[in-house]
């Protein structure tokens, strides 16, 4: 239901603002670059995952990650644009474990790499001569690079995450854009990326005493992340800028 509400909102906004005197993006193609820190916040399904038994316990939590890539934006009308590109994403996680046997503890981390092709529709709302508010929604095609294995610093934790080779995600975004003719477009916003299905099957083991170990039931990481978006779009040609003002 969440994604359908976003689509309905975008359609409503595009119709409402289609007759306003916006900076026309019709048939205009712009190329940009973006950097998006992945923020470790406990909302939208982003939360610590825990496994435990009588021998040990292990927690997996998100930590700061990053995403970067290039974008191609194709104008459709004064209020609509289509956006695609390719992004490199690294989700990072912390591992923390402990056992009552010999009061042992351990910690570690691991990262999970994916490549994403976003497919989004953007709606523009003009706030001033050069400032626009953007709202967008769409889907992402995600390819995960490889399986990931790691060990804790004290070698008590043994971790293995089996990738899901390809997956789809729901994308939504809200931000503000400052446009100049000669220096390009500058953008600041926030985004939510929510995979449609789990991204990994994660197996955990803890070695607690005399090389004895306990193996936990597999868990499945959600992979949802929230980002702060920094974008820059290259200047359009002077001729195109004059024609579409």
mmCIF file of C-alpha atoms in Angstrom, residues 14-228:
data_model
loop_
_atom_site.group_PDB
_atom_site.id
_atom_site.type_symbol
_atom_site.label_atom_id
_atom_site.label_comp_id
_atom_site.label_asym_id
_atom_site.label_seq_id
_atom_site.Cartn_x
_atom_site.Cartn_y
_atom_site.Cartn_z
ATOM 1 C CA UNK A 14 2.054 16.544 -11.514
ATOM 2 C CA UNK A 15 -1.476 17.397 -12.651
ATOM 3 C CA UNK A 16 -1.848 20.206 -10.126
ATOM 4 C CA UNK A 17 1.411 21.901 -11.054
ATOM 5 C CA UNK A 18 1.481 21.112 -14.780
ATOM 6 C CA UNK A 19 0.118 24.556 -15.721
ATOM 7 C CA UNK A 20 2.444 26.567 -13.498
ATOM 8 C CA UNK A 21 5.314 28.572 -14.937
ATOM 9 C CA UNK A 22 8.052 26.134 -13.992
ATOM 10 C CA UNK A 23 11.489 25.806 -15.467
ATOM 11 C CA UNK A 24 10.624 23.509 -18.363
ATOM 12 C CA UNK A 25 12.387 20.141 -18.360
ATOM 13 C CA UNK A 26 10.581 18.849 -21.472
ATOM 14 C CA UNK A 27 12.986 16.864 -23.707
ATOM 15 C CA UNK A 28 15.958 18.114 -21.703
ATOM 16 C CA UNK A 29 18.589 15.528 -20.701
ATOM 17 C CA UNK A 30 20.908 16.238 -17.782
ATOM 18 C CA UNK A 31 23.740 14.139 -16.360
ATOM 19 C CA UNK A 32 24.685 14.154 -12.702
ATOM 20 C CA UNK A 33 26.638 12.474 -9.936
ATOM 21 C CA UNK A 34 25.612 11.615 -6.395
ATOM 22 C CA UNK A 35 27.061 10.588 -3.042
ATOM 23 C CA UNK A 36 24.702 9.144 -0.426
ATOM 24 C CA UNK A 37 25.853 8.266 3.106
ATOM 25 C CA UNK A 38 23.774 5.377 4.489
ATOM 26 C CA UNK A 39 22.574 6.396 7.950
ATOM 27 C CA UNK A 40 22.327 3.777 10.746
ATOM 28 C CA UNK A 41 18.931 4.760 12.154
ATOM 29 C CA UNK A 42 16.363 2.397 13.670
ATOM 30 C CA UNK A 43 13.355 3.244 11.513
ATOM 31 C CA UNK A 44 11.634 1.804 8.415
ATOM 32 C CA UNK A 45 12.572 -1.758 9.384
ATOM 33 C CA UNK A 46 16.226 -0.899 10.047
ATOM 34 C CA UNK A 47 16.837 -2.502 13.433
ATOM 35 C CA UNK A 48 19.220 -4.734 15.358
ATOM 36 C CA UNK A 49 18.785 -8.462 14.723
ATOM 37 C CA UNK A 50 19.626 -10.813 17.601
ATOM 38 C CA UNK A 51 20.116 -14.574 17.923
ATOM 39 C CA UNK A 52 20.757 -16.431 21.169
ATOM 40 C CA UNK A 53 20.659 -19.750 22.977
ATOM 41 C CA UNK A 54 21.971 -21.036 26.294
ATOM 42 C CA UNK A 55 25.564 -20.974 25.026
ATOM 43 C CA UNK A 56 25.927 -17.548 23.375
ATOM 44 C CA UNK A 57 24.229 -14.557 21.780
ATOM 45 C CA UNK A 58 25.062 -12.409 18.747
ATOM 46 C CA UNK A 59 23.666 -9.054 17.597
ATOM 47 C CA UNK A 60 23.816 -7.665 14.032
ATOM 48 C CA UNK A 61 23.279 -3.909 13.678
ATOM 49 C CA UNK A 62 23.613 -1.435 10.825
ATOM 50 C CA UNK A 63 26.430 1.078 10.742
ATOM 51 C CA UNK A 64 27.427 3.921 8.438
ATOM 52 C CA UNK A 65 27.609 2.851 4.806
ATOM 53 C CA UNK A 66 27.705 4.648 1.479
ATOM 54 C CA UNK A 67 26.309 4.777 -2.027
ATOM 55 C CA UNK A 68 27.607 6.684 -5.049
ATOM 56 C CA UNK A 69 27.026 6.740 -8.768
ATOM 57 C CA UNK A 70 25.878 8.657 -11.802
ATOM 58 C CA UNK A 71 22.407 9.742 -12.901
ATOM 59 C CA UNK A 72 20.712 10.526 -16.208
ATOM 60 C CA UNK A 73 17.584 12.665 -15.997
ATOM 61 C CA UNK A 74 15.266 12.919 -18.991
ATOM 62 C CA UNK A 75 12.625 15.634 -19.021
ATOM 63 C CA UNK A 76 9.072 14.607 -19.873
ATOM 64 C CA UNK A 77 7.134 17.821 -19.159
ATOM 65 C CA UNK A 78 7.369 20.976 -17.058
ATOM 66 C CA UNK A 79 6.664 18.976 -13.907
ATOM 67 C CA UNK A 80 7.768 15.440 -14.784
ATOM 68 C CA UNK A 81 11.149 13.821 -15.376
ATOM 69 C CA UNK A 82 12.393 10.258 -15.602
ATOM 70 C CA UNK A 83 15.632 9.350 -13.834
ATOM 71 C CA UNK A 84 17.932 6.358 -14.144
ATOM 72 C CA UNK A 85 21.648 5.586 -13.803
ATOM 73 C CA UNK A 86 23.853 3.171 -11.893
ATOM 74 C CA UNK A 87 24.918 3.164 -8.234
ATOM 75 C CA UNK A 88 27.492 1.323 -6.168
ATOM 76 C CA UNK A 89 26.184 0.578 -2.675
ATOM 77 C CA UNK A 90 27.943 -0.820 0.373
ATOM 78 C CA UNK A 91 25.797 -1.733 3.374
ATOM 79 C CA UNK A 92 27.897 -2.122 6.546
ATOM 80 C CA UNK A 93 27.036 -4.105 9.660
ATOM 81 C CA UNK A 94 28.439 -4.583 13.168
ATOM 82 C CA UNK A 95 28.665 -7.965 14.891
ATOM 83 C CA UNK A 96 28.703 -8.255 18.693
ATOM 84 C CA UNK A 97 28.620 -11.537 20.580
ATOM 85 C CA UNK A 98 29.139 -12.937 24.061
ATOM 86 C CA UNK A 99 28.947 -16.187 26.019
ATOM 87 C CA UNK A 100 28.569 -16.947 29.734
ATOM 88 C CA UNK A 101 31.212 -19.634 29.315
ATOM 89 C CA UNK A 102 34.551 -18.151 30.357
ATOM 90 C CA UNK A 103 32.798 -14.743 30.041
ATOM 91 C CA UNK A 104 33.990 -14.508 26.479
ATOM 92 C CA UNK A 105 32.988 -11.727 24.079
ATOM 93 C CA UNK A 106 33.752 -10.777 20.538
ATOM 94 C CA UNK A 107 32.978 -8.141 17.917
ATOM 95 C CA UNK A 108 33.470 -7.692 14.227
ATOM 96 C CA UNK A 109 31.915 -6.244 11.108
ATOM 97 C CA UNK A 110 31.187 -6.982 7.468
ATOM 98 C CA UNK A 111 30.036 -5.175 4.339
ATOM 99 C CA UNK A 112 27.673 -6.186 1.584
ATOM 100 C CA UNK A 113 28.123 -4.709 -1.917
ATOM 101 C CA UNK A 114 25.428 -4.272 -4.553
ATOM 102 C CA UNK A 115 24.935 -2.458 -7.854
ATOM 103 C CA UNK A 116 21.650 -0.719 -8.505
ATOM 104 C CA UNK A 117 19.861 0.636 -11.562
ATOM 105 C CA UNK A 118 17.182 3.083 -10.343
ATOM 106 C CA UNK A 119 14.042 3.741 -12.390
ATOM 107 C CA UNK A 120 12.181 6.740 -10.957
ATOM 108 C CA UNK A 121 9.610 9.376 -11.846
ATOM 109 C CA UNK A 122 10.260 12.857 -10.428
ATOM 110 C CA UNK A 123 7.812 15.697 -9.796
ATOM 111 C CA UNK A 124 9.019 19.309 -9.459
ATOM 112 C CA UNK A 125 7.444 22.080 -7.403
ATOM 113 C CA UNK A 126 8.885 25.543 -7.949
ATOM 114 C CA UNK A 127 9.490 27.463 -4.712
ATOM 115 C CA UNK A 128 11.404 30.447 -6.076
ATOM 116 C CA UNK A 129 13.250 31.588 -9.186
ATOM 117 C CA UNK A 130 15.999 28.991 -8.746
ATOM 118 C CA UNK A 131 14.853 26.639 -5.958
ATOM 119 C CA UNK A 132 12.688 23.581 -6.599
ATOM 120 C CA UNK A 133 11.311 20.850 -4.364
ATOM 121 C CA UNK A 134 11.509 17.334 -5.840
ATOM 122 C CA UNK A 135 9.529 14.251 -4.934
ATOM 123 C CA UNK A 136 10.194 10.926 -6.603
ATOM 124 C CA UNK A 137 9.250 7.264 -6.447
ATOM 125 C CA UNK A 138 10.059 4.160 -8.399
ATOM 126 C CA UNK A 139 11.905 0.891 -8.288
ATOM 127 C CA UNK A 140 15.502 -0.282 -8.290
ATOM 128 C CA UNK A 141 17.071 -3.334 -9.927
ATOM 129 C CA UNK A 142 19.765 -4.600 -7.540
ATOM 130 C CA UNK A 143 22.568 -7.054 -8.270
ATOM 131 C CA UNK A 144 24.610 -8.304 -5.305
ATOM 132 C CA UNK A 145 28.301 -8.770 -5.941
ATOM 133 C CA UNK A 146 29.235 -11.843 -3.876
ATOM 134 C CA UNK A 147 28.742 -13.890 -0.739
ATOM 135 C CA UNK A 148 30.454 -12.510 2.362
ATOM 136 C CA UNK A 149 32.314 -14.304 5.162
ATOM 137 C CA UNK A 150 34.011 -12.821 8.219
ATOM 138 C CA UNK A 151 35.306 -13.609 11.712
ATOM 139 C CA UNK A 152 35.284 -11.652 14.942
ATOM 140 C CA UNK A 153 38.380 -9.956 16.275
ATOM 141 C CA UNK A 154 38.837 -12.716 18.893
ATOM 142 C CA UNK A 155 37.829 -15.504 16.465
ATOM 143 C CA UNK A 156 34.783 -16.485 18.535
ATOM 144 C CA UNK A 157 32.261 -15.295 15.920
ATOM 145 C CA UNK A 158 32.067 -17.023 12.556
ATOM 146 C CA UNK A 159 29.813 -15.320 10.007
ATOM 147 C CA UNK A 160 28.671 -16.176 6.479
ATOM 148 C CA UNK A 161 26.068 -14.304 4.362
ATOM 149 C CA UNK A 162 24.830 -15.914 1.169
ATOM 150 C CA UNK A 163 23.753 -13.342 -1.392
ATOM 151 C CA UNK A 164 20.515 -13.131 -3.294
ATOM 152 C CA UNK A 165 21.896 -12.561 -6.790
ATOM 153 C CA UNK A 166 19.236 -10.119 -8.004
ATOM 154 C CA UNK A 167 16.433 -8.308 -6.221
ATOM 155 C CA UNK A 168 14.032 -5.402 -6.663
ATOM 156 C CA UNK A 169 13.518 -2.508 -4.268
ATOM 157 C CA UNK A 170 11.030 0.316 -3.716
ATOM 158 C CA UNK A 171 12.595 3.791 -3.932
ATOM 159 C CA UNK A 172 11.257 7.067 -2.581
ATOM 160 C CA UNK A 173 12.914 10.453 -2.266
ATOM 161 C CA UNK A 174 12.284 14.030 -1.183
ATOM 162 C CA UNK A 175 14.667 16.948 -1.606
ATOM 163 C CA UNK A 176 15.463 20.462 -2.758
ATOM 164 C CA UNK A 177 17.360 21.601 -5.836
ATOM 165 C CA UNK A 178 19.110 24.877 -6.597
ATOM 166 C CA UNK A 179 19.446 25.473 -10.349
ATOM 167 C CA UNK A 180 21.863 27.772 -12.130
ATOM 168 C CA UNK A 181 22.398 28.220 -15.856
ATOM 169 C CA UNK A 182 26.184 28.209 -15.872
ATOM 170 C CA UNK A 183 27.169 26.150 -12.802
ATOM 171 C CA UNK A 184 24.677 23.300 -12.896
ATOM 172 C CA UNK A 185 22.143 21.989 -10.379
ATOM 173 C CA UNK A 186 22.839 21.384 -6.684
ATOM 174 C CA UNK A 187 20.629 18.972 -4.776
ATOM 175 C CA UNK A 188 20.132 18.016 -1.111
ATOM 176 C CA UNK A 189 17.590 15.421 -0.041
ATOM 177 C CA UNK A 190 16.806 12.155 1.702
ATOM 178 C CA UNK A 191 15.924 8.732 0.281
ATOM 179 C CA UNK A 192 14.517 5.419 1.413
ATOM 180 C CA UNK A 193 15.487 2.154 -0.283
ATOM 181 C CA UNK A 194 13.361 -0.842 0.760
ATOM 182 C CA UNK A 195 14.080 -4.219 -0.885
ATOM 183 C CA UNK A 196 10.987 -6.187 -1.860
ATOM 184 C CA UNK A 197 12.459 -9.378 -0.347
ATOM 185 C CA UNK A 198 15.305 -10.240 2.028
ATOM 186 C CA UNK A 199 18.790 -9.691 0.625
ATOM 187 C CA UNK A 200 20.826 -12.406 2.416
ATOM 188 C CA UNK A 201 20.662 -15.678 4.261
ATOM 189 C CA UNK A 202 23.046 -15.145 7.179
ATOM 190 C CA UNK A 203 24.573 -17.990 9.208
ATOM 191 C CA UNK A 204 26.296 -17.388 12.554
ATOM 192 C CA UNK A 205 28.393 -19.573 14.830
ATOM 193 C CA UNK A 206 29.997 -18.810 18.196
ATOM 194 C CA UNK A 207 32.994 -20.707 19.640
ATOM 195 C CA UNK A 208 32.607 -20.523 23.389
ATOM 196 C CA UNK A 209 34.779 -23.068 25.247
ATOM 197 C CA UNK A 210 37.600 -25.459 24.321
ATOM 198 C CA UNK A 211 36.747 -24.922 20.655
ATOM 199 C CA UNK A 212 33.142 -26.007 21.235
ATOM 200 C CA UNK A 213 30.668 -24.040 19.176
ATOM 201 C CA UNK A 214 26.982 -23.317 18.821
ATOM 202 C CA UNK A 215 25.328 -22.714 15.448
ATOM 203 C CA UNK A 216 22.240 -20.529 15.238
ATOM 204 C CA UNK A 217 19.268 -20.822 12.944
ATOM 205 C CA UNK A 218 19.826 -18.784 9.737
ATOM 206 C CA UNK A 219 18.506 -15.234 9.724
ATOM 207 C CA UNK A 220 17.519 -13.101 6.744
ATOM 208 C CA UNK A 221 18.668 -9.491 6.554
ATOM 209 C CA UNK A 222 16.101 -6.969 5.338
ATOM 210 C CA UNK A 223 18.590 -4.598 3.691
ATOM 211 C CA UNK A 224 16.446 -1.451 4.012
ATOM 212 C CA UNK A 225 18.465 1.748 4.278
ATOM 213 C CA UNK A 226 17.954 5.489 4.651
ATOM 214 C CA UNK A 227 20.332 8.002 3.025
ATOM 215 C CA UNK A 228 21.276 11.655 2.933
#
